[in-house]
mmCIF file of C-alpha atoms in Angstrom:
data_model
loop_
_atom_site.group_PDB
_atom_site.id
_atom_site.type_symbol
_atom_site.label_atom_id
_atom_site.label_comp_id
_atom_site.label_asym_id
_atom_site.label_seq_id
_atom_site.Cartn_x
_atom_site.Cartn_y
_atom_site.Cartn_z
ATOM 1 C CA MET Q 1 -20.678 50.309 10.079
ATOM 2 C CA ILE Q 2 -21.344 48.409 6.761
ATOM 3 C CA THR Q 3 -24.404 48.681 4.618
ATOM 4 C CA ASP Q 4 -26.872 45.879 4.134
ATOM 5 C CA ARG Q 5 -25.719 45.500 0.555
ATOM 6 C CA GLU Q 6 -22.079 45.088 1.665
ATOM 7 C CA PHE Q 7 -23.135 42.629 4.375
ATOM 8 C CA THR Q 8 -25.056 40.554 1.858
ATOM 9 C CA ARG Q 9 -22.143 40.539 -0.596
ATOM 10 C CA ARG Q 10 -19.750 39.429 2.114
ATOM 11 C CA LEU Q 11 -22.138 36.726 3.304
ATOM 12 C CA VAL Q 12 -22.628 35.396 -0.190
ATOM 13 C CA ARG Q 13 -18.846 35.354 -0.753
ATOM 14 C CA THR Q 14 -18.299 33.507 2.466
ATOM 15 C CA LEU Q 15 -20.988 30.953 1.670
ATOM 16 C CA VAL Q 16 -19.547 30.380 -1.854
ATOM 17 C CA ALA Q 17 -16.024 29.892 -0.370
ATOM 18 C CA LEU Q 18 -17.403 27.348 2.187
ATOM 19 C CA ALA Q 19 -19.347 25.474 -0.522
ATOM 20 C CA LEU Q 20 -16.145 25.365 -2.683
ATOM 21 C CA ALA Q 21 -14.098 24.061 0.286
ATOM 22 C CA ALA Q 22 -16.699 21.434 0.928
ATOM 23 C CA VAL Q 23 -16.643 20.262 -2.685
ATOM 24 C CA ILE Q 24 -12.914 20.107 -2.653
ATOM 25 C CA LEU Q 25 -12.825 18.115 0.578
ATOM 26 C CA TRP Q 26 -15.468 15.766 -0.733
ATOM 27 C CA ALA Q 27 -13.487 15.224 -3.977
ATOM 28 C CA LEU Q 28 -10.314 14.547 -2.000
ATOM 29 C CA TYR Q 29 -12.264 12.093 0.194
ATOM 30 C CA LEU Q 30 -13.562 10.258 -2.916
ATOM 31 C CA ALA Q 31 -10.055 10.082 -4.376
ATOM 32 C CA ARG Q 32 -8.345 9.088 -1.120
ATOM 33 C CA GLN Q 33 -7.441 5.601 -2.367
ATOM 34 C CA ALA Q 34 -5.862 6.892 -5.569
ATOM 35 C CA LEU Q 35 -4.020 9.636 -3.604
ATOM 36 C CA LEU Q 36 -2.698 6.991 -1.163
ATOM 37 C CA VAL Q 37 -1.364 4.937 -4.019
ATOM 38 C CA VAL Q 38 0.347 8.012 -5.534
ATOM 39 C CA TYR Q 39 1.772 8.837 -2.123
ATOM 40 C CA LEU Q 40 3.117 5.387 -1.470
ATOM 41 C CA SER Q 41 4.591 5.191 -5.100
ATOM 42 C CA ILE Q 42 6.438 8.387 -4.463
ATOM 43 C CA LEU Q 43 7.718 7.066 -1.171
ATOM 44 C CA LEU Q 44 8.860 3.838 -2.740
ATOM 45 C CA ALA Q 45 10.489 5.706 -5.635
ATOM 46 C CA MET Q 46 12.398 7.771 -3.100
ATOM 47 C CA ALA Q 47 13.443 4.679 -1.196
ATOM 48 C CA PHE Q 48 14.521 2.698 -4.372
ATOM 49 C CA ALA Q 49 16.239 5.496 -6.216
ATOM 50 C CA PRO Q 50 19.523 5.219 -4.196
ATOM 51 C CA ILE Q 51 19.514 1.482 -4.715
ATOM 52 C CA VAL Q 52 19.000 1.776 -8.425
ATOM 53 C CA ARG Q 53 21.658 4.546 -8.624
ATOM 54 C CA THR Q 54 24.199 2.219 -6.858
ATOM 55 C CA LEU Q 55 23.343 -0.656 -9.210
ATOM 56 C CA LEU Q 56 23.812 1.539 -12.232
ATOM 57 C CA GLN Q 57 27.157 2.759 -10.876
ATOM 58 C CA LEU Q 58 28.262 -0.894 -10.261
ATOM 59 C CA GLN Q 59 27.119 -1.864 -13.748
ATOM 60 C CA ALA Q 60 29.076 1.049 -15.316
ATOM 61 C CA GLN Q 61 32.196 -0.235 -13.490
ATOM 62 C CA GLY Q 62 31.607 -3.774 -14.763
ATOM 63 C CA HIS Q 63 30.806 -5.238 -11.313
ATOM 64 C CA TYR Q 64 27.149 -5.913 -11.992
ATOM 65 C CA ARG Q 65 25.425 -7.747 -14.827
ATOM 66 C CA GLY Q 66 21.996 -6.000 -14.503
ATOM 67 C CA LEU Q 67 19.635 -8.592 -13.054
ATOM 68 C CA VAL Q 68 16.940 -7.461 -10.568
ATOM 69 C CA ALA Q 69 14.243 -9.440 -8.940
ATOM 70 C CA VAL Q 70 10.949 -7.921 -7.797
ATOM 71 C CA GLU Q 71 8.452 -9.701 -5.596
ATOM 72 C CA PRO Q 72 5.014 -8.012 -5.564
ATOM 73 C CA PHE Q 73 2.699 -8.146 -2.550
ATOM 74 C CA ASP Q 74 -0.375 -8.680 -4.566
ATOM 75 C CA TYR Q 75 -0.631 -10.157 -8.082
ATOM 76 C CA VAL Q 76 -3.122 -7.664 -9.502
ATOM 77 C CA PRO Q 77 -4.578 -8.012 -12.199
ATOM 78 C CA ASP Q 78 -2.637 -11.337 -12.698
ATOM 79 C CA GLY Q 79 0.999 -12.570 -12.722
ATOM 80 C CA PRO Q 80 2.065 -11.340 -16.125
ATOM 81 C CA GLY Q 81 0.271 -8.007 -15.695
ATOM 82 C CA CYS Q 82 1.943 -7.551 -12.365
ATOM 83 C CA ALA Q 83 5.327 -8.392 -13.829
ATOM 84 C CA ALA Q 84 4.828 -5.919 -16.657
ATOM 85 C CA ARG Q 85 3.847 -3.230 -14.216
ATOM 86 C CA ALA Q 86 6.985 -3.945 -12.107
ATOM 87 C CA ILE Q 87 9.251 -3.848 -15.117
ATOM 88 C CA GLY Q 88 7.728 -0.504 -16.267
ATOM 89 C CA TYR Q 89 8.225 0.889 -12.695
ATOM 90 C CA LEU Q 90 11.855 -0.194 -12.577
ATOM 91 C CA LYS Q 91 12.498 1.223 -16.117
ATOM 92 C CA GLY Q 92 11.025 4.470 -15.000
ATOM 93 C CA LEU Q 93 13.344 4.516 -11.971
ATOM 94 C CA VAL Q 94 16.390 3.719 -14.159
ATOM 95 C CA GLU Q 95 15.392 6.585 -16.471
ATOM 96 C CA ALA Q 96 14.884 8.998 -13.554
ATOM 97 C CA VAL Q 97 18.152 8.100 -11.904
ATOM 98 C CA GLY Q 98 20.026 8.089 -15.156
ATOM 99 C CA ALA Q 99 18.754 11.572 -15.823
ATOM 100 C CA THR Q 100 20.123 12.865 -12.637
ATOM 101 C CA ARG Q 101 23.617 11.366 -12.878
#
């Protein structure tokens, strides 16, 4: 049998853990949109990496001049901004794939 003091200590510890879990879950709920964007970006990077790797191999063999077209789904914030973002994304993929060769 436990003492009242031990029971109170365990109860407080449990309530603090529950409150911390609730705060973490609430923060994840508030950040759900950003987390979804990160998750989708990772999925896209995994899907595009083999394509970029193949294009780099073809370019190294002299069979590819290095032109790539990207069509965005949504022009946010505007056309030039969207193009700059796509170029940065592709450059990041090329750096990542080039580092793993």
